[in-house]
XYZ file of C-alpha atoms in Angstrom:
697
model
C 27.450 -42.552 -14.804
C 24.836 -40.530 -16.682
C 24.711 -36.846 -17.496
C 21.329 -35.150 -16.940
C 20.066 -33.280 -19.951
C 16.933 -31.448 -20.981
C 14.599 -32.791 -23.657
C 12.299 -30.007 -24.841
C 8.617 -30.612 -25.432
C 7.877 -31.384 -29.070
C 4.108 -31.125 -28.918
C 1.735 -28.875 -27.006
C -1.963 -29.739 -26.741
C -4.585 -27.262 -27.871
C -7.464 -26.710 -25.442
C -10.669 -28.418 -26.588
C -13.837 -26.498 -27.319
C -15.308 -27.212 -23.875
C -12.203 -26.249 -21.846
C -12.796 -24.073 -18.789
C -11.794 -20.447 -19.420
C -10.704 -18.446 -16.362
C -9.549 -14.825 -16.411
C -6.536 -13.620 -14.470
C -3.638 -11.203 -14.822
C 0.097 -11.676 -14.920
C 1.650 -11.948 -11.467
C 4.992 -10.357 -12.288
C 5.637 -6.684 -13.083
C 3.516 -3.609 -12.356
C 1.825 -3.643 -15.778
C -0.271 -6.756 -15.018
C -1.304 -7.856 -18.501
C -4.655 -9.600 -18.797
C -4.531 -13.381 -19.299
C -6.864 -16.285 -19.879
C -6.356 -19.749 -18.450
C -7.686 -22.677 -20.485
C -8.110 -25.770 -18.299
C -9.285 -29.296 -19.084
C -8.737 -32.809 -17.623
C -5.770 -34.949 -18.570
C -7.914 -38.025 -18.032
C -9.409 -39.304 -21.247
C -6.707 -37.782 -23.446
C -9.014 -35.171 -24.931
C -7.329 -32.267 -26.758
C -8.410 -29.619 -29.226
C -7.917 -29.808 -32.971
C -6.498 -27.391 -35.564
C -9.891 -26.354 -36.951
C -11.829 -23.465 -35.427
C -14.722 -25.716 -34.452
C -12.320 -28.056 -32.641
C -10.501 -25.733 -30.223
C -11.348 -23.260 -27.473
C -9.805 -20.350 -29.385
C -12.259 -20.688 -32.253
C -9.545 -20.172 -34.884
C -7.978 -22.235 -37.622
C -4.339 -23.214 -37.268
C -1.791 -22.076 -38.251
C -2.654 -18.621 -36.908
C -1.481 -15.096 -37.671
C 1.357 -13.376 -35.807
C 0.385 -12.781 -32.147
C -2.560 -15.119 -32.585
C -3.399 -17.791 -29.978
C -0.414 -19.989 -30.760
C 0.648 -22.127 -27.795
C 4.341 -22.413 -26.946
C 5.658 -25.162 -24.645
C 6.276 -22.634 -21.856
C 2.608 -21.653 -21.972
C 1.429 -25.141 -21.062
C 1.620 -27.028 -17.789
C -0.106 -29.816 -15.896
C -1.587 -29.040 -12.487
C -3.996 -30.577 -10.015
C -7.561 -29.279 -9.950
C -9.864 -30.825 -7.352
C -7.200 -33.469 -6.895
C -7.140 -34.533 -10.559
C -4.448 -33.746 -13.173
C -5.492 -31.027 -15.593
C -3.871 -29.324 -18.555
C -3.570 -25.553 -18.335
C -2.689 -23.271 -21.225
C -2.126 -19.673 -20.105
C -2.134 -16.989 -22.801
C -2.419 -13.207 -22.872
C -6.010 -12.201 -23.525
C -6.235 -11.746 -27.293
C -9.380 -9.633 -26.881
C -7.862 -7.323 -24.264
C -9.069 -3.727 -24.598
C -6.792 -2.371 -21.892
C -3.197 -2.838 -20.720
C -1.881 -5.412 -23.262
C -4.128 -4.113 -26.012
C -2.506 -6.133 -28.811
C -2.957 -9.373 -26.903
C 0.793 -9.482 -26.420
C 2.932 -10.189 -23.369
C 6.436 -9.754 -22.077
C 8.802 -12.713 -22.224
C 8.356 -13.128 -18.474
C 4.578 -13.074 -18.553
C 4.419 -15.266 -21.628
C 6.034 -18.060 -19.626
C 3.906 -17.653 -16.510
C 2.389 -21.127 -16.881
C 5.746 -22.398 -15.630
C 5.102 -20.638 -12.318
C 2.396 -23.198 -11.521
C 3.391 -25.990 -9.185
C 4.315 -29.200 -10.965
C 6.386 -31.794 -9.068
C 8.061 -32.851 -12.322
C 9.393 -29.346 -12.998
C 11.611 -26.862 -11.110
C 8.611 -25.745 -9.041
C 9.010 -29.060 -7.222
C 10.997 -26.956 -4.734
C 7.822 -25.245 -3.501
C 7.097 -25.552 0.198
C 4.271 -28.050 0.642
C 4.040 -28.600 4.388
C 4.792 -26.697 7.613
C 8.328 -27.256 8.876
C 9.950 -26.955 12.286
C 13.654 -26.964 13.122
C 14.324 -29.942 15.397
C 17.893 -31.076 16.116
C 18.994 -28.377 13.682
C 17.042 -29.890 10.782
C 13.807 -28.555 9.288
C 11.286 -31.376 9.615
C 7.655 -31.681 8.419
C 5.031 -31.078 11.093
C 1.276 -30.564 11.162
C -0.375 -27.175 10.825
C -1.791 -27.518 14.332
C 1.633 -28.092 15.869
C 3.302 -25.279 13.932
C 0.533 -22.779 14.697
C 0.169 -23.797 18.353
C 3.891 -23.393 18.984
C 4.084 -20.072 17.121
C 1.084 -18.656 18.991
C 2.272 -19.816 22.423
C 5.744 -18.338 21.982
C 4.342 -15.110 20.514
C 1.960 -14.649 23.452
C 4.859 -15.164 25.846
C 7.175 -12.737 24.055
C 4.541 -9.998 23.934
C 3.489 -10.522 27.561
C 7.020 -10.577 28.985
C 9.009 -8.349 26.626
C 6.328 -6.107 25.144
C 4.819 -5.825 21.694
C 7.936 -4.061 20.379
C 9.795 -7.355 20.845
C 7.562 -8.926 18.167
C 8.625 -7.945 14.650
C 6.659 -8.340 11.442
C 8.645 -7.909 8.223
C 6.345 -8.393 5.262
C 5.635 -7.826 1.600
C 3.604 -4.706 0.823
C 2.724 -5.630 -2.717
C 0.943 -8.953 -2.607
C -2.820 -9.403 -2.835
C -5.291 -7.151 -1.037
C -6.735 -9.994 1.027
C -3.310 -11.023 2.318
C -1.904 -7.586 3.086
C -5.115 -6.588 4.858
C -4.952 -9.658 7.101
C -1.265 -9.112 7.889
C -1.654 -5.421 8.738
C -4.775 -6.039 10.801
C -2.869 -8.638 12.795
C 0.400 -6.730 13.221
C -0.783 -3.144 13.568
C -4.256 -3.440 15.061
C -4.119 -6.622 17.155
C -0.473 -7.052 18.180
C -0.197 -3.263 17.812
C 3.545 -3.390 17.318
C 5.610 -0.552 15.922
C 8.290 -3.155 15.099
C 6.854 -3.458 11.597
C 8.243 -2.800 8.132
C 7.654 -3.675 4.518
C 10.041 -5.581 2.286
C 11.752 -2.526 0.774
C 12.581 -0.360 3.806
C 13.599 -0.779 7.458
C 10.658 1.443 8.451
C 7.238 2.156 6.916
C 8.212 5.412 5.235
C 7.593 7.031 1.870
C 9.991 6.131 -0.937
C 9.036 9.315 -2.778
C 8.705 12.038 -0.121
C 9.052 14.791 -2.713
C 5.937 13.558 -4.499
C 4.094 13.503 -1.195
C 5.146 17.054 -0.368
C 4.117 18.323 -3.793
C 0.777 16.520 -3.562
C 1.431 14.002 -6.352
C 0.201 10.433 -6.022
C 2.788 7.879 -7.159
C 0.279 6.203 -9.456
C -1.910 9.045 -10.644
C -1.323 8.625 -14.417
C -3.043 6.202 -16.761
C -1.082 4.217 -19.322
C -2.830 6.279 -22.007
C -1.206 9.408 -20.571
C 2.285 8.002 -21.071
C 1.394 7.390 -24.718
C -0.250 10.788 -25.267
C 2.665 12.855 -23.944
C 4.478 14.849 -26.616
C 7.635 14.781 -24.507
C 8.246 12.035 -21.951
C 11.099 12.350 -19.444
C 11.974 8.926 -17.980
C 14.364 8.733 -15.015
C 15.876 5.687 -13.348
C 14.379 2.924 -15.482
C 14.125 1.475 -18.958
C 10.464 0.460 -19.260
C 11.296 -1.813 -22.194
C 13.520 -3.965 -19.990
C 11.457 -3.858 -16.812
C 7.855 -3.128 -17.862
C 7.912 -4.375 -21.431
C 4.245 -4.010 -22.359
C 4.079 -0.484 -20.929
C 6.798 0.368 -23.432
C 5.710 -1.651 -26.476
C 1.944 -1.071 -26.225
C 1.972 2.528 -24.998
C 5.234 4.510 -25.090
C 6.447 2.993 -28.364
C 3.079 3.684 -29.973
C 3.292 7.287 -28.803
C 6.663 7.556 -30.529
C 5.391 5.910 -33.718
C 1.925 7.448 -33.971
C 2.453 11.078 -33.013
C 6.210 11.530 -32.777
C 6.596 11.556 -29.011
C 10.067 12.757 -27.995
C 11.365 10.529 -25.234
C 14.223 11.471 -22.920
C 15.781 8.678 -20.860
C 18.131 9.466 -17.980
C 19.855 6.189 -17.093
C 23.537 5.218 -16.804
C 23.467 2.359 -19.365
C 22.715 2.378 -23.074
C 19.919 -0.163 -22.881
C 17.721 -1.563 -25.643
C 15.069 1.006 -24.800
C 17.608 3.814 -24.997
C 18.779 2.601 -28.405
C 15.207 2.617 -29.726
C 14.497 6.073 -28.313
C 17.663 7.561 -29.810
C 16.879 6.038 -33.201
C 13.470 7.722 -33.190
C 14.431 11.266 -32.285
C 14.720 10.860 -28.530
C 17.562 11.716 -26.182
C 19.776 9.746 -23.807
C 21.144 11.539 -20.744
C 24.010 9.207 -19.799
C 24.101 10.206 -16.160
C 26.774 9.145 -13.698
C 24.972 7.320 -10.867
C 24.258 9.608 -7.930
C 24.293 12.873 -9.887
C 20.626 12.907 -10.973
C 19.772 15.778 -8.623
C 22.220 18.146 -10.298
C 20.922 17.303 -13.766
C 17.246 17.694 -12.859
C 17.820 21.049 -11.190
C 20.071 22.198 -14.033
C 17.229 21.474 -16.476
C 14.794 23.330 -14.215
C 17.172 26.282 -13.973
C 17.540 26.478 -17.749
C 13.773 26.452 -18.154
C 13.117 29.329 -15.757
C 16.122 31.344 -16.956
C 14.637 31.227 -20.453
C 11.098 31.909 -19.271
C 9.797 28.576 -20.596
C 7.901 27.612 -17.450
C 4.151 27.013 -17.679
C 3.111 30.327 -16.150
C -0.619 29.750 -16.335
C -0.365 26.354 -14.651
C 1.830 27.761 -11.889
C -0.537 30.682 -11.333
C -3.611 28.467 -11.086
C -2.272 25.431 -9.244
C 0.816 26.213 -7.150
C 0.397 27.444 -3.585
C 2.282 30.304 -2.068
C 3.508 29.941 1.503
C 0.349 31.492 2.936
C -1.799 28.971 1.082
C 0.176 25.997 2.335
C 0.386 27.235 5.909
C -3.343 27.982 5.906
C -4.231 24.413 5.056
C -4.635 24.491 1.288
C -2.879 21.560 -0.365
C 0.217 19.878 1.033
C 2.423 21.428 3.676
C -0.089 22.130 6.440
C 1.302 21.976 9.934
C -0.368 18.720 10.842
C 1.372 16.767 8.075
C 4.787 15.060 8.020
C 5.959 17.779 5.612
C 6.112 20.527 8.239
C 7.527 18.257 10.911
C 10.347 17.128 8.643
C 11.229 20.626 7.483
C 11.308 22.207 10.942
C 8.186 24.335 10.741
C 8.818 25.782 7.302
C 12.495 26.643 7.742
C 13.316 25.160 4.325
C 10.044 26.064 2.645
C 10.099 28.636 -0.142
C 7.434 31.321 -0.289
C 6.147 30.243 -3.687
C 7.352 29.994 -7.272
C 9.170 33.342 -7.379
C 11.103 32.537 -4.218
C 11.965 29.051 -5.542
C 13.137 30.583 -8.835
C 15.359 33.002 -6.932
C 16.810 30.106 -4.955
C 17.518 27.724 -7.851
C 19.118 30.420 -10.007
C 21.417 31.398 -7.136
C 22.908 27.928 -6.597
C 26.204 27.474 -8.454
C 25.918 23.679 -8.433
C 22.893 23.923 -10.726
C 24.674 25.917 -13.402
C 24.793 24.034 -16.686
C 28.581 23.771 -16.839
C 28.878 22.440 -13.305
C 26.047 19.919 -13.623
C 27.495 18.666 -16.918
C 30.991 18.314 -15.472
C 29.892 16.353 -12.403
C 27.266 14.178 -14.129
C 29.394 13.424 -17.185
C 26.608 14.485 -19.566
C 27.362 16.692 -22.552
C 25.983 20.165 -21.685
C 24.388 20.357 -25.130
C 22.275 17.320 -24.237
C 21.120 18.878 -20.958
C 20.159 22.036 -22.833
C 18.368 19.946 -25.446
C 16.399 18.164 -22.722
C 15.230 21.507 -21.308
C 14.114 22.624 -24.765
C 12.280 19.369 -25.489
C 10.444 19.533 -22.176
C 9.424 23.174 -22.057
C 10.358 25.403 -24.995
C 7.252 26.597 -26.865
C 7.198 25.991 -30.626
C 5.127 28.455 -32.653
C 3.601 29.656 -29.410
C 2.533 26.167 -28.312
C 3.941 24.439 -25.250
C 4.808 20.722 -25.480
C 2.642 18.337 -23.469
C 5.288 16.966 -21.122
C 5.064 14.049 -18.710
C 7.600 12.827 -16.152
C 8.121 9.168 -15.196
C 10.461 7.993 -12.433
C 11.405 4.671 -10.908
C 13.776 3.125 -8.373
C 17.054 3.811 -10.150
C 16.231 7.465 -9.625
C 14.564 7.716 -6.232
C 16.293 4.949 -4.271
C 19.666 6.645 -4.614
C 18.579 9.921 -2.990
C 14.871 9.647 -2.433
C 14.214 12.983 -0.725
C 16.445 15.234 -2.805
C 15.693 13.582 -6.125
C 11.926 13.419 -5.690
C 11.711 17.002 -4.427
C 13.712 18.173 -7.447
C 11.734 16.149 -9.993
C 8.460 17.359 -8.455
C 9.519 20.975 -8.919
C 10.582 20.251 -12.497
C 7.267 18.533 -13.173
C 5.358 21.506 -11.795
C 7.107 24.122 -13.909
C 6.580 22.161 -17.141
C 2.885 21.724 -16.307
C 2.987 17.979 -15.690
C -0.014 17.748 -13.429
C -3.310 15.995 -13.997
C -4.154 16.613 -17.633
C -4.255 14.128 -20.522
C -0.668 13.497 -21.605
C 0.659 15.863 -18.936
C 1.254 13.781 -15.832
C 3.947 12.885 -13.330
C 4.305 9.604 -11.464
C 6.109 6.345 -10.984
C 6.452 3.713 -13.686
C 6.089 1.146 -10.918
C 7.888 -1.974 -9.783
C 5.597 -4.569 -8.240
C 1.820 -4.562 -8.477
C -0.251 -2.654 -5.952
C -1.862 -4.973 -3.430
C -1.519 -3.062 -0.180
C -4.637 -2.755 1.986
C -5.139 -0.759 5.171
C -5.709 -3.306 7.903
C -4.426 -1.066 10.672
C -2.750 2.237 11.448
C 0.959 2.307 12.223
C 1.292 3.211 15.957
C 4.104 5.746 15.515
C 3.690 7.198 19.003
C 4.917 3.892 20.465
C 8.263 4.161 18.681
C 11.223 4.745 21.016
C 13.166 6.336 18.157
C 13.045 10.108 17.922
C 14.355 13.051 15.997
C 15.435 16.221 17.842
C 12.686 17.557 20.052
C 9.610 15.560 20.960
C 8.973 14.116 17.531
C 8.998 10.359 17.033
C 10.005 8.582 13.871
C 9.140 5.141 12.591
C 11.131 2.391 14.269
C 14.104 1.066 12.283
C 13.541 -2.690 12.373
C 17.119 -3.461 11.290
C 18.897 -1.531 14.034
C 16.281 -2.638 16.577
C 17.036 -6.277 15.772
C 20.801 -5.769 15.721
C 20.524 -4.132 19.148
C 18.922 -7.308 20.497
C 15.445 -5.918 21.181
C 13.578 -8.213 18.768
C 12.799 -11.524 20.460
C 10.477 -12.929 17.800
C 10.558 -12.123 14.086
C 7.705 -13.038 11.750
C 9.030 -12.731 8.187
C 6.457 -12.912 5.384
C 7.272 -13.074 1.685
C 10.631 -11.321 1.866
C 14.259 -12.241 2.411
C 14.832 -9.402 4.923
C 18.638 -9.634 4.935
C 19.177 -9.435 1.165
C 16.323 -6.989 0.633
C 17.684 -4.568 3.214
C 21.291 -3.605 3.894
C 22.429 -7.151 3.029
C 25.245 -6.564 5.454
C 27.463 -9.068 7.175
C 26.490 -7.416 10.454
C 22.770 -8.112 10.007
C 23.353 -11.690 8.832
C 25.792 -12.347 11.666
C 23.305 -10.999 14.194
C 20.560 -13.269 12.861
C 22.957 -16.202 13.210
C 23.956 -15.232 16.739
C 20.385 -14.707 17.957
C 18.974 -17.917 16.452
C 21.279 -20.820 15.594
C 24.008 -19.408 17.840
C 21.793 -19.356 20.922
C 22.178 -22.393 23.240
C 18.421 -22.975 23.459
C 17.722 -25.230 20.469
C 14.759 -27.561 19.959
C 15.734 -31.192 20.503
C 12.344 -32.769 21.129
C 9.145 -33.485 19.205
C 7.048 -32.854 22.309
C 5.000 -29.673 21.838
C 5.334 -28.457 25.416
C 9.102 -28.947 25.397
C 9.400 -27.146 22.058
C 7.448 -24.181 23.410
C 9.484 -24.117 26.623
C 12.776 -24.181 24.704
C 11.804 -21.332 22.400
C 10.546 -19.263 25.338
C 13.908 -19.737 27.044
C 15.698 -18.598 23.916
C 13.655 -15.398 23.754
C 14.126 -14.763 27.485
C 17.889 -15.280 27.220
C 18.214 -12.491 24.656
C 17.932 -14.719 21.605
C 15.318 -14.613 18.865
C 12.687 -16.975 17.461
C 11.989 -16.727 13.715
C 8.866 -17.620 11.738
C 9.235 -17.605 7.957
C 6.152 -17.571 5.730
C 6.865 -18.037 2.025
C 6.302 -20.107 -1.118
C 9.908 -21.365 -1.328
C 12.543 -22.139 1.277
C 14.690 -19.015 1.127
C 18.322 -18.819 2.208
C 19.363 -17.729 4.762
C 16.194 -16.460 6.492
C 14.347 -19.754 6.096
C 17.015 -22.318 5.414
C 19.403 -21.240 8.178
C 17.549 -19.136 10.741
C 13.827 -19.976 10.840
C 12.432 -22.136 13.626
C 9.018 -22.484 11.993
C 8.172 -22.410 8.277
C 4.647 -21.739 7.027
C 4.102 -22.839 3.366
C 2.125 -20.274 1.372
C -0.354 -20.571 -1.494
C -0.020 -17.884 -4.139
C -1.088 -16.847 -7.673
C -3.648 -19.200 -9.182
C -4.091 -21.082 -5.898
C -6.809 -18.898 -4.333
C -9.078 -16.047 -5.415
C -7.381 -12.680 -4.984
C -7.724 -8.987 -5.898
C -4.967 -6.577 -6.880
C -4.346 -3.379 -8.872
C -1.708 -2.488 -11.445
C 0.261 0.699 -12.134
C -2.781 2.626 -13.374
C -4.856 1.461 -10.377
C -6.746 -1.113 -12.470
C -8.437 -3.569 -10.105
C -8.982 -7.142 -11.270
C -9.653 -10.640 -10.029
C -6.810 -13.138 -10.005
C -8.856 -16.321 -9.972
C -7.979 -19.654 -8.468
C -7.563 -22.262 -11.192
C -5.597 -25.077 -9.543
C -4.875 -26.698 -6.187
C -2.146 -25.272 -3.976
C 0.792 -27.658 -3.504
C 0.385 -30.039 -0.597
C -0.790 -28.247 2.526
C 0.203 -24.722 1.450
C -2.277 -22.041 2.541
C -2.771 -18.378 1.592
C -1.350 -15.712 3.889
C -4.804 -14.568 5.041
C -5.625 -18.090 6.274
C -2.302 -18.508 8.085
C -2.616 -15.132 9.788
C -6.241 -15.831 10.691
C -5.404 -19.157 12.324
C -2.427 -17.717 14.201
C -4.389 -14.682 15.401
C -7.251 -16.809 16.728
C -4.812 -18.976 18.674
C -3.352 -15.814 20.184
C -6.793 -14.768 21.389
C -7.502 -12.011 18.863
C -11.037 -11.602 17.554
C -12.235 -10.917 14.026
C -10.013 -13.374 12.168
C -12.478 -16.224 11.588
C -12.701 -15.759 7.821
C -13.947 -18.727 5.812
C -12.657 -17.637 2.405
C -10.715 -14.860 0.709
C -13.879 -13.029 -0.350
C -14.798 -12.473 3.302
C -11.406 -10.843 3.849
C -11.839 -8.701 0.736
C -15.277 -7.509 1.799
C -14.040 -6.616 5.275
C -11.123 -4.706 3.763
C -13.303 -2.725 1.345
C -14.250 -0.062 3.867
C -10.594 0.600 4.689
C -9.970 1.334 1.003
C -12.304 4.345 1.016
C -10.546 7.491 -0.095
C -7.354 5.838 -1.314
C -6.116 5.319 -4.865
C -7.530 1.785 -5.048
C -10.894 2.576 -3.423
C -13.062 -0.466 -4.215
C -15.705 -0.041 -1.533
C -18.401 0.865 -4.047
C -17.829 -2.410 -5.899
C -18.850 -4.151 -2.687
C -21.850 -1.842 -2.292
C -22.962 -2.687 -5.837
C -22.382 -6.388 -5.208
C -24.573 -6.424 -2.108
C -27.366 -4.604 -3.930
C -27.305 -7.356 -6.534
C -27.029 -10.252 -4.082
C -23.448 -11.017 -5.095
C -20.073 -11.167 -3.397
C -17.358 -8.572 -3.959
C -15.277 -11.146 -5.834
C -18.206 -12.061 -8.067
C -18.887 -8.437 -8.942
C -15.258 -7.606 -9.725
C -15.012 -10.786 -11.812
C -17.677 -9.367 -14.137
C -15.106 -6.843 -15.376
C -12.864 -9.671 -16.633
C -9.351 -8.770 -17.723
C -10.517 -5.188 -18.321
C -11.034 -4.570 -14.611
C -11.911 -1.116 -13.350
C -9.611 1.712 -12.304
C -9.727 2.892 -8.728
C -10.977 4.921 -7.049
C -14.372 3.500 -8.054
C -17.514 5.636 -7.779
C -21.181 4.729 -8.134
C -23.458 6.941 -10.199
C -27.086 7.668 -9.305
C -28.292 4.828 -11.529
C -25.989 2.324 -9.810
C -23.382 2.268 -12.570
C -19.796 1.853 -11.395
C -17.323 4.341 -12.852
C -13.555 4.106 -12.581
C -10.954 6.877 -12.434
C -8.783 7.260 -15.529
C -6.221 9.463 -13.781
C -5.822 11.125 -10.409
C -5.367 14.907 -10.034
C -7.530 15.224 -13.154
C -8.072 18.968 -13.399
C -10.308 18.382 -16.441
C -12.694 16.056 -14.604
C -16.187 17.259 -13.726
C -17.520 15.841 -10.479
C -21.193 15.910 -9.416
C -22.160 19.429 -8.385
C -23.717 18.059 -5.204
C -20.543 16.238 -4.193
C -20.242 12.640 -3.051
C -23.605 10.931 -2.592
C -24.459 7.824 -0.606
C -21.445 5.718 0.294
C -19.224 7.416 -2.295
C -16.100 9.135 -1.041
C -14.225 11.609 -3.225
C -10.645 12.245 -2.185
C -9.261 15.637 -3.188
C -6.726 13.736 -5.320
C -9.524 13.054 -7.783
C -9.267 16.573 -9.203
C -6.659 18.396 -7.118
C -3.278 17.801 -5.483
């Protein structure tokens, strides 16, 4: 009997001088550091040497700290055009943006191990379509899997209505994939039984930001560095967005003495660093953030430290909002949710009167409930707003999920008000926004058909359908789950898991034949009997949604396996190039959706490659934070594709929204709500679209 053990690699090959060099970005956190992939054939045994003239880096080895040294985790062997190739994946050492020191997080530094290699843990990747027959997932052809899925879907929609067909999907993946999925679900199937990975309904996670007029990702990374005081709530960027901390926030602390306040329950590594360098830790008891934020705001206005000029120039009174200036007009979700202004203050003075009249926001009470020393809360208010020698501090506010997922409405409304009174708007070093979780790859393939939702709030108003309760109630007869676990990512309750089990494996109608017609007939009977058919589309077999409940599995190609576009937390658009073959028969989401949609009789899904999807999606991006339509316009003028044009920006990319100047030059947007930005006096020309978020709120 032998014991398996791991033998680490002792040698890593250097890429030779003629290795292919492909740009990409890290696939993990929101920061999306720029990377370069060095690729060359295994055949022939060619490798680079230690002298500058012998390797693709053009440097002599050994190299300086943070130089292009190759660790074992940065090397892998993949298939390219069916032949084994070495790949070495390193952060771009010439990067001028994002990871400006050519550094990476520990996660990103090991991203070469994400590539499929059957001799490594990625051997578990899905490589072929699967279908559950006799209770066992068995390999089948793409044609069989797609034909069965389409036939059952057509039946479910025809007999039980489009609300019986659910699509639960990632919102964060690549623009080409999310566009295809939303076009299919929202425009073609036109189902309201649709939700993203992080919520049971397509709703805002930060409604307070929306009401105040703040975009979640308005700031640039430079702004986080340039702030004189930075208030961070609900995250430690060092732990979760390492390069954002080390390349930007940490440099702000070191170079100009930024004072950083972190409100998190744990004393993390980031907290320890901040405290050591003159910052402040608000050791909040989970769930009490709202009291602390409003206590800080109350202290600021009681002492007259609010940014009076900013408030005078940029904050609406009730008449302004009700008349259609800024957020809060009566045709927006804001007024519907607040019962026609019942809870709306009349402006800053009215809000000040309200917050100073609430006992729960008194310093002593907030300190007692939150567990934070009252002296620290007072210190935070001073650091954020108290003028020194007549000069106000440049304060920015950063939030993330630990803050807004606990009480998203109350917390984000409170932090928006605090941000407003300290002048954190759209000026260099004075911003408010999210730090970010996943990268931003959502594209607008279709509009959510809210009016079809059977769920309502008092009166005639409809709300987005809750896909969890709809499924538990037995109304979902077919569930198409894409890139998410559903059960674990939602309430993760025994009730939801038990209901999945009951509606799928617990239903008497189980496939026990390899005949396509019999398979289709069986799954139709299950749906008609009150059961549910499940399609799971993912890169790995996930438990339990795929392993236990799915009837059909679609294997997906991902990062490095097709050409994709995506943006990071400062809206920086870049190409994520294909550099190796997808495992087995795995296909990208856009291809799978396109094939399924065509079999269901929907038109407009006959894309030949990911660039065609990207170009179709470009128009739908107009006016949003990632607006890349003008990149396509420029590409067509030059006889290029959208992907080719964006690729010219390399790892630098370009920040959305993208505008085109009169001479054809493409210009990105450093920050949204930029009150210092000067737009053309004549307004948007040609195909340009300027959203009011460019310079206003």
